Amino acid sequence: MPEPSALDPAAQAGGPGIEHGAGRGRRGPYRKSAERRRRIVDAAVEVFSEQGYRGATIRTIAARAGISPSSLLHFYATKNELLWATMTHRDSVRFTGPEHSFPDRVVGQAIANEDVPHLVRLYGVLTAEAATQDHPARGYFAGRFAVLRGQYADEFEALADAGLLRPDVDPAVAAVTVVALWDGVQLQALYDPEVIRAADVLRDYFRLVLTDPGVLATPDQLGRWWQERRPSGADVIADGDTNETL
Amino acid sequence: MPEPSALDPAAQAGGPGIEHGAGRGRRGPYRKSAERRRRIVDAAVEVFSEQGYRGATIRTIAARAGISPSSLLHFYATKNELLWATMTHRDSVRFTGPEHSFPDRVVGQAIANEDVPHLVRLYGVLTAEAATQDHPARGYFAGRFAVLRGQYADEFEALADAGLLRPDVDPAVAAVTVVALWDGVQLQALYDPEVIRAADVLRDYFRLVLTDPGVLATPDQLGRWWQERRPSGADVIADGDTNETL
DNA sequence: GTCTATACGAGGATAGAC
DNA sequence: GTCTATCCTCGTATAGAC
């Protein structure tokens, strides 16, 4: 599950729904509502990440949020809508910066993701589950994979042009490999959380394909950089408006 | 989903159930029963691989097998038991031979798996879905991952001892990487069946970690070898006896 | 805005006729 | 051995009281 923060741009558009203004310090009638929404989405992240979409139930999520199922459905009219709100809910973290090379950004993102294990788990479980037919998030993840492969292929092309990539490595294959590696490691981590470190495995692959592995930052360096830059705990909840792609 | 044929040994023990003698040419009252079981399991492989365990229903599987749900439950008393029968149902194919090195066996198995896309899909979907809590196959896949990582680590150790592995490659990391790569590629293939070739991606990784990539067979060579050795269409259905691990 | 009560359907599993 | 009919549970969703 690479980069849980890299969501479909279409998802950010937001429908013509009501502005709920979460987190903006409003005092109006929406404040309490926003808090409720937040509690619900937090509970949904937990339950979806543990049970998957099909395994999760409105009852369980409502119970975890401390409200009745009916109240939950007052805010999110369908389970599908709640799923969408949960996936666009971005307290996710983005490791980014022009001062880092592509490989460092990938490994850095893996390190940053360690701050949000619940989101990593959510995306891992849903990526896998959504591969089945008729899953509401199938189209979303299919597009995500395609976009990701394309972006990574471009990045590897650029590395090749700069002479940093071993000449016998095909950028397209490398792109598929990095995405597969990331998802595969995180799948194993779902079964065996203690044994696996995504950042180490990814870095090891980059080490093999680069002409000069010395340009790679160490996980420790990236970790320290991240500790300083890490955003504060300002979480924002997106509206639960449904979207065609879901 | 590496090697769908490498099932938990415990699964092969078979409970103290009745010998149904499928595929042994019996004429007795069990012959028709064995055929029915076969039809049911074939249908179950299809439906489970498309919808996952939770998404699949007894009704759908029975309809696909051309019988009533009750008849299905006459042979497999619970959905769980049917899942177990489906997973131990081995028309899976095993690429093996002492004449091949470990890397060639892995790539060869990926090629052999192309003959049984329905099984690859089944294991891919279930591996992913079973990562959720309370899934009946969770323990099975957790053990499978652990065993696989251990086996591969041993193989990489042996390569290292023979001087065939690049000295800067950690066998344990390489083992995790191969398993992750295999599963990750097959996950992408579930979304994009046409774009991805597991054998090519795996071979490319081995190419990077071996001191002498020249020892690797080409996918074409392995494919031809497999075409000649491929077992005939003798499929055997295992009994649907449930097992503690399920 | 939040709750209780409930409708409605789907899915797993059982009973018993043929 | 196969079917029809049915039970029970659970999950989504709605109606309406407070």
Short mmCIF file of C-alpha atoms (C1' of nucleotides) in Angstrom, two decimals:
data_model
loop_
_atom_site.label_atom_id
_atom_site.label_comp_id
_atom_site.label_asym_id
_atom_site.label_seq_id
_atom_site.Cartn_x
_atom_site.Cartn_y
_atom_site.Cartn_z
CA MET A 1 0.00 0.00 0.00
CA PRO A 2 2.20 2.80 -1.20
CA GLU A 3 1.59 6.30 0.06
CA PRO A 4 -1.80 6.32 1.69
CA SER A 5 -1.83 10.03 1.21
CA ALA A 6 -1.70 9.90 -2.57
CA LEU A 7 -5.40 9.87 -3.22
CA ASP A 8 -7.29 10.27 -6.42
CA PRO A 9 -7.43 13.98 -7.24
CA ALA A 10 -11.07 13.58 -8.21
CA ALA A 11 -11.79 12.66 -4.63
CA GLN A 12 -10.69 16.04 -3.42
CA ALA A 13 -13.09 17.99 -5.56
CA GLY A 14 -15.92 17.43 -3.12
CA GLY A 15 -19.49 17.40 -4.29
CA PRO A 16 -21.90 20.29 -4.10
CA GLY A 17 -22.67 19.29 -0.55
CA ILE A 18 -22.84 21.40 2.57
CA GLU A 19 -19.71 22.96 3.99
CA HIS A 20 -19.40 21.56 7.44
CA GLY A 21 -16.32 23.51 8.31
CA ALA A 22 -14.72 20.94 10.53
CA GLY A 23 -11.76 22.14 12.50
CA ARG A 24 -12.24 25.79 11.72
CA GLY A 25 -13.25 26.80 15.20
CA ARG A 26 -16.86 27.45 14.38
CA ARG A 27 -19.25 27.76 17.22
CA GLY A 28 -22.45 27.31 15.24
CA PRO A 29 -24.70 24.29 15.09
CA TYR A 30 -22.14 22.46 13.01
CA ARG A 31 -19.47 22.21 15.66
CA LYS A 32 -20.96 19.32 17.52
CA SER A 33 -21.82 17.70 14.24
CA ALA A 34 -18.24 17.91 13.08
CA GLU A 35 -17.05 16.28 16.25
CA ARG A 36 -19.51 13.47 15.76
CA ARG A 37 -18.33 12.98 12.22
CA ARG A 38 -14.81 12.82 13.41
CA ARG A 39 -15.61 10.20 16.04
CA ILE A 40 -17.49 8.16 13.47
CA VAL A 41 -14.71 8.26 10.90
CA ASP A 42 -12.11 7.40 13.52
CA ALA A 43 -14.15 4.39 14.51
CA ALA A 44 -14.67 3.47 10.86
CA VAL A 45 -10.94 3.56 10.16
CA GLU A 46 -10.42 1.14 13.01
CA VAL A 47 -13.15 -1.28 12.13
CA PHE A 48 -12.64 -1.24 8.37
CA SER A 49 -8.93 -1.81 8.87
CA GLU A 50 -9.58 -4.75 11.15
CA GLN A 51 -12.49 -6.43 9.44
CA GLY A 52 -12.41 -5.12 5.90
CA TYR A 53 -15.38 -3.43 4.27
CA ARG A 54 -17.48 -6.56 3.96
CA GLY A 55 -16.60 -7.80 7.40
CA ALA A 56 -17.38 -4.50 9.07
CA THR A 57 -20.90 -3.61 10.12
CA ILE A 58 -22.62 -0.34 10.80
CA ARG A 59 -23.53 -1.67 14.23
CA THR A 60 -19.94 -2.32 15.17
CA ILE A 61 -18.74 1.05 13.95
CA ALA A 62 -21.56 2.87 15.70
CA ALA A 63 -20.84 1.02 18.93
CA ARG A 64 -17.15 1.87 18.71
CA ALA A 65 -18.07 5.53 18.15
CA GLY A 66 -20.41 5.42 21.12
CA ILE A 67 -23.61 6.20 19.24
CA SER A 68 -26.54 4.29 17.82
CA PRO A 69 -26.51 2.88 14.29
CA SER A 70 -29.30 5.26 13.36
CA SER A 71 -27.31 8.26 14.46
CA LEU A 72 -24.43 7.10 12.37
CA LEU A 73 -26.68 6.83 9.36
CA HIS A 74 -27.86 10.36 10.03
CA PHE A 75 -24.37 11.59 9.15
CA TYR A 76 -23.40 9.01 6.57
CA ALA A 77 -26.49 7.76 4.86
CA THR A 78 -25.01 4.51 3.56
CA LYS A 79 -22.14 2.22 4.39
CA ASN A 80 -20.65 3.10 1.04
CA GLU A 81 -20.67 6.78 1.82
CA LEU A 82 -18.95 6.07 5.11
CA LEU A 83 -16.28 4.08 3.33
CA TRP A 84 -15.65 6.99 1.01
CA ALA A 85 -15.43 9.43 3.89
CA THR A 86 -13.02 7.09 5.61
CA MET A 87 -10.73 6.82 2.62
CA THR A 88 -10.62 10.55 1.92
CA HIS A 89 -10.10 11.26 5.61
CA ARG A 90 -6.60 12.59 5.51
CA ASP A 91 -4.75 12.63 8.73
CA SER A 92 -2.36 10.82 6.47
CA VAL A 93 1.16 12.06 6.28
CA ARG A 94 3.16 13.08 3.29
CA PHE A 95 6.88 12.76 3.14
CA THR A 96 7.89 15.20 0.46
CA GLY A 97 10.50 17.68 -0.45
CA PRO A 98 12.51 18.66 -3.50
CA GLU A 99 15.66 18.19 -1.47
CA HIS A 100 15.20 14.44 -1.62
CA SER A 101 15.71 12.11 -4.54
CA PHE A 102 12.99 9.77 -5.71
CA PRO A 103 14.38 6.75 -3.86
CA ASP A 104 14.74 8.76 -0.67
CA ARG A 105 11.19 10.03 -0.99
CA VAL A 106 9.86 6.48 -1.36
CA VAL A 107 11.81 5.17 1.61
CA GLY A 108 10.99 8.33 3.56
CA GLN A 109 7.30 7.86 2.89
CA ALA A 110 7.57 4.32 4.21
CA ILE A 111 9.13 5.71 7.36
CA ALA A 112 6.55 8.45 7.70
CA ASN A 113 3.84 5.83 7.31
CA GLU A 114 5.05 4.22 10.51
CA ASP A 115 3.41 7.14 12.29
CA VAL A 116 -0.01 6.12 11.04
CA PRO A 117 -0.18 2.34 11.32
CA HIS A 118 -3.97 2.41 11.39
CA LEU A 119 -4.04 4.10 7.98
CA VAL A 120 -1.46 1.74 6.58
CA ARG A 121 -3.54 -1.13 7.79
CA LEU A 122 -6.73 0.39 6.37
CA TYR A 123 -5.25 0.82 2.93
CA GLY A 124 -3.61 -2.57 2.98
CA VAL A 125 -6.79 -4.37 3.89
CA LEU A 126 -8.91 -2.42 1.42
CA THR A 127 -6.43 -2.68 -1.45
CA ALA A 128 -6.55 -6.42 -1.05
CA GLU A 129 -10.25 -6.82 -0.44
CA ALA A 130 -11.21 -4.46 -3.25
CA ALA A 131 -9.63 -6.79 -5.79
CA THR A 132 -12.82 -8.83 -5.70
CA GLN A 133 -15.68 -8.22 -8.08
CA ASP A 134 -18.37 -5.74 -7.22
CA HIS A 135 -16.37 -4.19 -4.44
CA PRO A 136 -17.26 -0.52 -4.13
CA ALA A 137 -13.64 0.58 -3.99
CA ARG A 138 -12.38 -1.58 -6.83
CA GLY A 139 -12.30 1.18 -9.42
CA TYR A 140 -10.58 3.49 -7.01
CA PHE A 141 -7.71 1.13 -6.32
CA ALA A 142 -7.39 0.04 -9.95
CA GLY A 143 -6.87 3.67 -10.94
CA ARG A 144 -4.53 4.22 -8.06
CA PHE A 145 -2.32 1.34 -9.15
CA ALA A 146 -2.20 2.58 -12.70
CA VAL A 147 -1.33 6.13 -11.67
CA LEU A 148 1.31 4.95 -9.25
CA ARG A 149 2.99 2.70 -11.78
CA GLY A 150 3.04 5.53 -14.27
CA GLN A 151 4.54 8.01 -11.82
CA TYR A 152 7.20 5.62 -10.65
CA ALA A 153 8.08 4.65 -14.22
CA ASP A 154 8.61 8.34 -15.00
CA GLU A 155 10.82 8.70 -11.96
CA PHE A 156 12.91 5.70 -12.93
CA GLU A 157 13.19 7.08 -16.47
CA ALA A 158 14.56 10.28 -15.02
CA LEU A 159 17.06 8.34 -12.95
CA ALA A 160 18.12 6.47 -16.05
CA ASP A 161 18.56 9.70 -17.99
CA ALA A 162 20.79 11.00 -15.20
CA GLY A 163 22.88 7.85 -15.36
CA LEU A 164 21.89 6.86 -11.85
CA LEU A 165 20.05 3.69 -12.82
CA ARG A 166 21.87 0.51 -13.72
CA PRO A 167 21.58 0.30 -17.50
CA ASP A 168 20.23 -3.24 -17.43
CA VAL A 169 17.18 -2.20 -15.39
CA ASP A 170 13.95 -1.51 -17.24
CA PRO A 171 12.19 1.49 -15.67
CA ALA A 172 8.75 -0.02 -16.27
CA VAL A 173 9.71 -3.27 -14.55
CA ALA A 174 11.27 -1.34 -11.70
CA ALA A 175 8.08 0.66 -11.26
CA VAL A 176 5.97 -2.50 -11.04
CA THR A 177 8.53 -3.97 -8.67
CA VAL A 178 8.51 -1.07 -6.21
CA VAL A 179 4.72 -0.98 -6.07
CA ALA A 180 4.53 -4.75 -5.69
CA LEU A 181 7.22 -4.78 -3.05
CA TRP A 182 5.53 -2.12 -1.02
CA ASP A 183 2.15 -3.80 -1.09
CA GLY A 184 3.60 -7.23 -0.58
CA VAL A 185 5.61 -6.23 2.46
CA GLN A 186 2.63 -4.56 4.01
CA LEU A 187 0.51 -7.61 3.37
CA GLN A 188 3.01 -9.70 5.29
CA ALA A 189 3.03 -7.05 7.99
CA LEU A 190 -0.72 -7.55 8.39
CA TYR A 191 -0.01 -11.12 9.44
CA ASP A 192 3.29 -10.50 11.18
CA PRO A 193 3.52 -6.88 12.30
CA GLU A 194 6.76 -7.30 14.17
CA VAL A 195 8.92 -9.02 11.62
CA ILE A 196 8.70 -6.72 8.64
CA ARG A 197 10.08 -3.25 7.95
CA ALA A 198 8.86 -1.82 4.67
CA ALA A 199 11.47 0.94 4.61
CA ASP A 200 14.36 -1.51 4.89
CA VAL A 201 13.10 -3.80 2.16
CA LEU A 202 12.43 -0.90 -0.21
CA ARG A 203 15.79 0.67 0.43
CA ASP A 204 17.46 -2.63 -0.21
CA TYR A 205 15.86 -2.82 -3.63
CA PHE A 206 16.97 0.69 -4.54
CA ARG A 207 20.44 -0.21 -3.42
CA LEU A 208 20.47 -2.97 -6.02
CA VAL A 209 19.26 -0.94 -8.98
CA LEU A 210 21.24 2.26 -8.51
CA THR A 211 24.65 2.67 -10.07
CA ASP A 212 25.85 4.44 -6.94
CA PRO A 213 24.06 3.22 -3.80
CA GLY A 214 26.03 5.80 -1.87
CA VAL A 215 23.54 8.50 -2.88
CA LEU A 216 20.84 6.79 -0.83
CA ALA A 217 20.11 8.32 2.54
CA THR A 218 20.03 5.91 5.43
CA PRO A 219 16.70 5.15 7.08
CA ASP A 220 18.11 6.81 10.19
CA GLN A 221 18.81 10.04 8.35
CA LEU A 222 15.37 10.05 6.77
CA GLY A 223 13.82 9.27 10.11
CA ARG A 224 15.53 12.21 11.77
CA TRP A 225 14.56 14.53 8.93
CA TRP A 226 11.00 13.37 9.28
CA GLN A 227 10.91 13.87 13.03
CA GLU A 228 11.67 17.56 12.55
CA ARG A 229 9.36 18.20 9.64
CA ARG A 230 6.46 16.08 10.72
CA PRO A 231 3.25 18.10 10.63
CA SER A 232 1.49 18.88 13.86
CA GLY A 233 -1.60 17.00 14.86
CA ALA A 234 -3.98 19.11 12.81
CA ASP A 235 -6.39 16.59 11.38
CA VAL A 236 -9.06 17.50 8.95
CA ILE A 237 -12.06 15.46 8.07
CA ALA A 238 -13.30 15.58 4.54
CA ASP A 239 -16.97 15.57 3.80
CA GLY A 240 -18.59 12.25 3.25
CA ASP A 241 -19.93 13.14 -0.16
CA THR A 242 -19.99 10.18 -2.42
CA ASN A 243 -18.20 10.18 -5.72
CA GLU A 244 -18.76 8.44 -9.02
CA THR A 245 -15.54 6.51 -8.80
CA LEU A 246 -16.62 4.79 -5.64
CA MET B 1 0.67 -15.72 -3.75
CA PRO B 2 3.69 -17.92 -4.08
CA GLU B 3 3.23 -21.52 -5.02
CA PRO B 4 -0.42 -22.32 -4.57
CA SER B 5 0.56 -25.95 -4.39
CA ALA B 6 2.67 -25.57 -1.28
CA LEU B 7 -0.02 -26.23 1.27
CA ASP B 8 0.24 -26.75 4.97
CA PRO B 9 1.33 -30.32 5.57
CA ALA B 10 -1.23 -30.58 8.34
CA ALA B 11 -3.87 -30.09 5.73
CA GLN B 12 -2.86 -33.24 3.95
CA ALA B 13 -3.27 -35.48 6.95
CA GLY B 14 -7.01 -35.64 6.46
CA GLY B 15 -9.26 -36.22 9.37
CA PRO B 16 -10.67 -39.59 10.36
CA GLY B 17 -13.43 -39.07 7.83
CA ILE B 18 -14.80 -41.40 5.21
CA GLU B 19 -12.69 -42.40 2.23
CA HIS B 20 -14.58 -41.18 -0.75
CA GLY B 21 -12.12 -42.51 -3.25
CA ALA B 22 -12.51 -39.80 -5.80
CA GLY B 23 -10.82 -40.45 -9.10
CA ARG B 24 -10.05 -44.09 -8.42
CA GLY B 25 -12.50 -45.44 -10.95
CA ARG B 26 -14.90 -46.85 -8.44
CA ARG B 27 -18.31 -47.85 -9.63
CA GLY B 28 -19.97 -47.98 -6.24
CA PRO B 29 -22.42 -45.53 -4.74
CA TYR B 30 -19.62 -43.03 -4.21
CA ARG B 31 -18.86 -42.42 -7.85
CA LYS B 32 -21.71 -40.03 -8.48
CA SER B 33 -21.03 -38.39 -5.16
CA ALA B 34 -17.42 -37.77 -6.10
CA GLU B 35 -18.49 -36.14 -9.33
CA ARG B 36 -20.87 -33.88 -7.47
CA ARG B 37 -18.16 -32.92 -5.05
CA ARG B 38 -15.93 -32.09 -7.93
CA ARG B 39 -18.55 -29.88 -9.56
CA ILE B 40 -19.16 -28.12 -6.27
CA VAL B 41 -15.50 -27.46 -5.57
CA ASP B 42 -14.93 -26.25 -9.10
CA ALA B 43 -17.78 -23.81 -8.68
CA ALA B 44 -16.47 -22.78 -5.28
CA VAL B 45 -13.02 -22.05 -6.68
CA GLU B 46 -14.61 -19.78 -9.22
CA VAL B 47 -16.89 -17.91 -6.88
CA PHE B 48 -14.46 -17.61 -3.97
CA SER B 49 -11.79 -16.33 -6.33
CA GLU B 50 -14.15 -13.73 -7.75
CA GLN B 51 -15.96 -12.58 -4.64
CA GLY B 52 -13.74 -13.65 -1.80
CA TYR B 53 -14.96 -15.80 1.08
CA ARG B 54 -17.15 -13.14 2.64
CA GLY B 55 -18.52 -11.95 -0.66
CA ALA B 56 -19.39 -15.45 -1.85
CA THR B 57 -22.67 -17.11 -0.89
CA ILE B 58 -23.74 -20.73 -0.70
CA ARG B 59 -26.58 -19.88 -3.03
CA THR B 60 -24.30 -18.50 -5.71
CA ILE B 61 -21.95 -21.45 -5.57
CA ALA B 62 -24.80 -23.94 -5.66
CA ALA B 63 -26.33 -22.19 -8.65
CA ARG B 64 -23.01 -22.23 -10.48
CA ALA B 65 -22.70 -25.96 -9.74
CA GLY B 66 -26.22 -26.53 -11.01
CA ILE B 67 -27.68 -27.83 -7.78
CA SER B 68 -29.72 -26.49 -4.89
CA PRO B 69 -28.13 -24.92 -1.84
CA SER B 70 -29.42 -27.79 0.26
CA SER B 71 -27.72 -30.36 -1.91
CA LEU B 72 -24.50 -28.48 -1.60
CA LEU B 73 -24.83 -28.54 2.17
CA HIS B 74 -25.41 -32.25 1.99
CA PHE B 75 -21.79 -32.64 0.83
CA TYR B 76 -20.21 -29.76 2.66
CA ALA B 77 -22.11 -29.05 5.81
CA THR B 78 -20.90 -25.49 6.31
CA LYS B 79 -19.46 -22.71 4.24
CA ASN B 80 -16.27 -23.04 6.22
CA GLU B 81 -15.93 -26.70 5.36
CA LEU B 82 -16.41 -25.85 1.71
CA LEU B 83 -13.68 -23.24 1.92
CA TRP B 84 -11.32 -25.79 3.37
CA ALA B 85 -12.16 -28.33 0.69
CA THR B 86 -11.58 -25.64 -1.92
CA MET B 87 -8.16 -24.72 -0.60
CA THR B 88 -6.94 -28.30 -0.29
CA HIS B 89 -8.30 -29.10 -3.73
CA ARG B 90 -5.10 -29.65 -5.57
CA ASP B 91 -5.29 -29.54 -9.28
CA SER B 92 -2.49 -27.13 -8.56
CA VAL B 93 0.74 -27.63 -10.39
CA ARG B 94 4.18 -28.01 -8.97
CA PHE B 95 7.26 -26.95 -10.83
CA THR B 96 10.01 -28.96 -9.26
CA GLY B 97 13.16 -30.78 -10.08
CA PRO B 98 16.62 -31.12 -8.63
CA GLU B 99 18.04 -30.15 -11.99
CA HIS B 100 16.97 -26.58 -11.39
CA SER B 101 18.48 -24.02 -9.07
CA PHE B 102 16.39 -22.25 -6.49
CA PRO B 103 15.91 -19.11 -8.61
CA ASP B 104 14.91 -21.19 -11.60
CA ARG B 105 12.43 -23.13 -9.51
CA VAL B 106 10.82 -19.94 -8.28
CA VAL B 107 10.55 -18.43 -11.74
CA GLY B 108 9.50 -21.80 -13.13
CA GLN B 109 6.73 -22.05 -10.56
CA ALA B 110 5.50 -18.62 -11.60
CA ILE B 111 5.40 -19.85 -15.18
CA ALA B 112 3.66 -23.08 -14.25
CA ASN B 113 1.10 -21.07 -12.32
CA GLU B 114 0.06 -19.43 -15.56
CA ASP B 115 -1.64 -22.73 -16.36
CA VAL B 116 -3.99 -22.36 -13.40
CA PRO B 117 -5.05 -18.72 -13.32
CA HIS B 118 -8.18 -19.59 -11.37
CA LEU B 119 -6.07 -21.04 -8.54
CA VAL B 120 -3.69 -18.12 -8.60
CA ARG B 121 -6.63 -15.81 -8.35
CA LEU B 122 -8.18 -17.86 -5.54
CA TYR B 123 -5.04 -17.78 -3.44
CA GLY B 124 -4.42 -14.14 -4.18
CA VAL B 125 -7.88 -13.09 -3.14
CA LEU B 126 -7.89 -15.28 -0.04
CA THR B 127 -4.38 -14.35 1.06
CA ALA B 128 -5.45 -10.75 1.02
CA GLU B 129 -8.91 -11.16 2.49
CA ALA B 130 -7.70 -13.48 5.25
CA ALA B 131 -5.51 -10.73 6.68
CA THR B 132 -8.60 -9.39 8.42
CA GLN B 133 -9.54 -10.41 11.92
CA ASP B 134 -11.72 -13.43 12.49
CA HIS B 135 -11.25 -14.70 8.98
CA PRO B 136 -11.40 -18.52 8.99
CA ALA B 137 -8.28 -18.85 6.86
CA ARG B 138 -6.17 -16.32 8.72
CA GLY B 139 -4.14 -18.82 10.70
CA TYR B 140 -3.55 -20.89 7.61
CA PHE B 141 -2.04 -18.03 5.65
CA ALA B 142 -0.07 -16.69 8.58
CA GLY B 143 1.64 -20.05 8.94
CA ARG B 144 2.14 -20.29 5.23
CA PHE B 145 3.93 -16.96 5.13
CA ALA B 146 6.20 -17.92 7.98
CA VAL B 147 7.07 -21.26 6.43
CA LEU B 148 7.70 -19.73 3.05
CA ARG B 149 9.97 -17.02 4.41
CA GLY B 150 11.93 -19.64 6.32
CA GLN B 151 12.36 -21.89 3.29
CA TYR B 152 13.43 -19.07 1.04
CA ALA B 153 15.84 -17.73 3.62
CA ASP B 154 17.47 -21.16 3.78
CA GLU B 155 17.73 -21.26 0.00
CA PHE B 156 19.33 -17.84 -0.10
CA GLU B 157 21.73 -18.90 2.64
CA ALA B 158 22.76 -21.84 0.49
CA LEU B 159 23.29 -19.56 -2.48
CA ALA B 160 25.43 -17.31 -0.32
CA ASP B 161 27.51 -20.26 0.88
CA ALA B 162 28.09 -21.24 -2.73
CA GLY B 163 29.25 -17.73 -3.52
CA LEU B 164 26.36 -17.18 -5.90
CA LEU B 165 24.71 -14.40 -3.90
CA ARG B 166 26.03 -10.88 -3.93
CA PRO B 167 27.78 -10.51 -0.57
CA ASP B 168 25.90 -7.32 0.30
CA VAL B 169 22.52 -9.08 0.15
CA ASP B 170 21.00 -10.31 3.40
CA PRO B 171 19.34 -13.72 2.84
CA ALA B 172 16.54 -12.91 5.28
CA VAL B 173 15.73 -9.65 3.51
CA ALA B 174 15.89 -11.38 0.15
CA ALA B 175 13.43 -14.01 1.37
CA VAL B 176 10.96 -11.38 2.50
CA THR B 177 11.48 -9.56 -0.77
CA VAL B 178 10.74 -12.54 -3.01
CA VAL B 179 7.59 -13.43 -1.12
CA ALA B 180 6.45 -9.80 -1.10
CA LEU B 181 7.24 -9.38 -4.76
CA TRP B 182 5.31 -12.46 -5.73
CA ASP B 183 2.23 -11.51 -3.76
CA GLY B 184 2.44 -7.88 -4.76
CA VAL B 185 2.66 -8.63 -8.45
CA GLN B 186 -0.26 -10.98 -8.26
CA LEU B 187 -2.28 -8.38 -6.41
CA GLN B 188 -1.67 -5.95 -9.24
CA ALA B 189 -2.56 -8.69 -11.68
CA LEU B 190 -5.95 -9.01 -10.00
CA TYR B 191 -6.65 -5.43 -11.04
CA ASP B 192 -4.76 -5.45 -14.32
CA PRO B 193 -4.43 -9.01 -15.59
CA GLU B 194 -2.84 -8.05 -18.89
CA VAL B 195 -0.06 -5.76 -17.76
CA ILE B 196 1.81 -7.86 -15.27
CA ARG B 197 4.02 -10.94 -15.65
CA ALA B 198 5.07 -12.39 -12.32
CA ALA B 199 7.80 -14.55 -13.83
CA ASP B 200 9.52 -11.58 -15.46
CA VAL B 201 9.46 -9.44 -12.34
CA LEU B 202 10.80 -12.26 -10.18
CA ARG B 203 13.52 -13.14 -12.62
CA ASP B 204 14.56 -9.53 -12.76
CA TYR B 205 15.03 -9.47 -9.01
CA PHE B 206 17.15 -12.61 -9.03
CA ARG B 207 19.20 -11.08 -11.81
CA LEU B 208 20.05 -8.23 -9.47
CA VAL B 209 21.06 -10.27 -6.43
CA LEU B 210 23.10 -13.03 -8.07
CA THR B 211 26.81 -12.62 -8.62
CA ASP B 212 26.49 -14.30 -12.01
CA PRO B 213 23.09 -13.68 -13.62
CA GLY B 214 24.21 -15.90 -16.46
CA VAL B 215 23.25 -18.97 -14.45
CA LEU B 216 19.59 -18.00 -14.62
CA ALA B 217 17.52 -19.85 -17.16
CA THR B 218 15.39 -17.66 -19.39
CA PRO B 219 11.64 -17.72 -18.96
CA ASP B 220 11.45 -19.23 -22.45
CA GLN B 221 13.68 -22.12 -21.45
CA LEU B 222 11.72 -22.75 -18.30
CA GLY B 223 8.49 -22.52 -20.24
CA ARG B 224 9.61 -25.15 -22.72
CA TRP B 225 10.83 -27.44 -19.96
CA TRP B 226 7.48 -27.07 -18.27
CA GLN B 227 5.51 -27.79 -21.41
CA GLU B 228 7.15 -31.20 -21.63
CA ARG B 229 6.94 -32.14 -17.99
CA ARG B 230 3.56 -30.72 -17.24
CA PRO B 231 1.39 -33.33 -15.54
CA SER B 232 -1.63 -34.65 -17.41
CA GLY B 233 -5.09 -33.52 -16.49
CA ALA B 234 -5.48 -35.95 -13.62
CA ASP B 235 -7.21 -33.90 -11.00
CA VAL B 236 -7.91 -35.19 -7.58
CA ILE B 237 -10.30 -33.77 -5.09
CA ALA B 238 -9.37 -33.93 -1.47
CA ASP B 239 -11.98 -34.60 1.13
CA GLY B 240 -13.73 -31.68 2.67
CA ASP B 241 -12.89 -32.65 6.21
CA THR B 242 -12.43 -29.65 8.37
CA ASN B 243 -9.23 -29.02 10.23
CA GLU B 244 -8.37 -27.26 13.44
CA THR B 245 -6.28 -24.66 11.67
CA LEU B 246 -9.21 -23.49 9.67
"C1'" DG C 1 -29.93 16.26 16.40
"C1'" DT C 2 -30.37 11.84 18.58
"C1'" DC C 3 -32.73 8.20 19.93
"C1'" DT C 4 -36.13 3.67 19.76
"C1'" DA C 5 -38.59 0.75 17.05
"C1'" DT C 6 -39.04 -1.63 13.11
"C1'" DA C 7 -39.38 -2.84 8.12
"C1'" DC C 8 -37.06 -5.40 4.69
"C1'" DG C 9 -34.00 -8.41 2.58
"C1'" DA C 10 -30.13 -11.66 2.46
"C1'" DG C 11 -27.50 -15.35 4.02
"C1'" DG C 12 -26.50 -19.67 6.58
"C1'" DA C 13 -28.38 -23.61 8.09
"C1'" DT C 14 -32.22 -27.29 9.22
"C1'" DA C 15 -36.44 -30.40 8.65
"C1'" DG C 16 -38.62 -33.41 6.20
"C1'" DA C 17 -40.99 -34.98 1.82
"C1'" DC C 18 -39.98 -37.56 -2.31
"C1'" DG D 1 -29.36 -38.01 -2.73
"C1'" DT D 2 -31.99 -34.14 -4.00
"C1'" DC D 3 -35.39 -31.20 -3.48
"C1'" DT D 4 -38.94 -27.47 -1.25
"C1'" DA D 5 -40.03 -24.98 2.46
"C1'" DT D 6 -38.72 -22.65 6.30
"C1'" DC D 7 -36.27 -20.81 10.52
"C1'" DC D 8 -33.23 -17.76 12.50
"C1'" DT D 9 -29.89 -14.33 12.56
"C1'" DC D 10 -27.90 -10.33 11.06
"C1'" DG D 11 -27.24 -6.06 8.41
"C1'" DT D 12 -28.92 -1.99 6.05
"C1'" DA D 13 -32.04 1.39 6.04
"C1'" DT D 14 -36.42 4.06 7.33
"C1'" DA D 15 -40.11 6.19 10.26
"C1'" DG D 16 -41.15 8.80 13.71
"C1'" DA D 17 -41.00 10.06 18.80
"C1'" DC D 18 -38.45 13.02 21.93
#
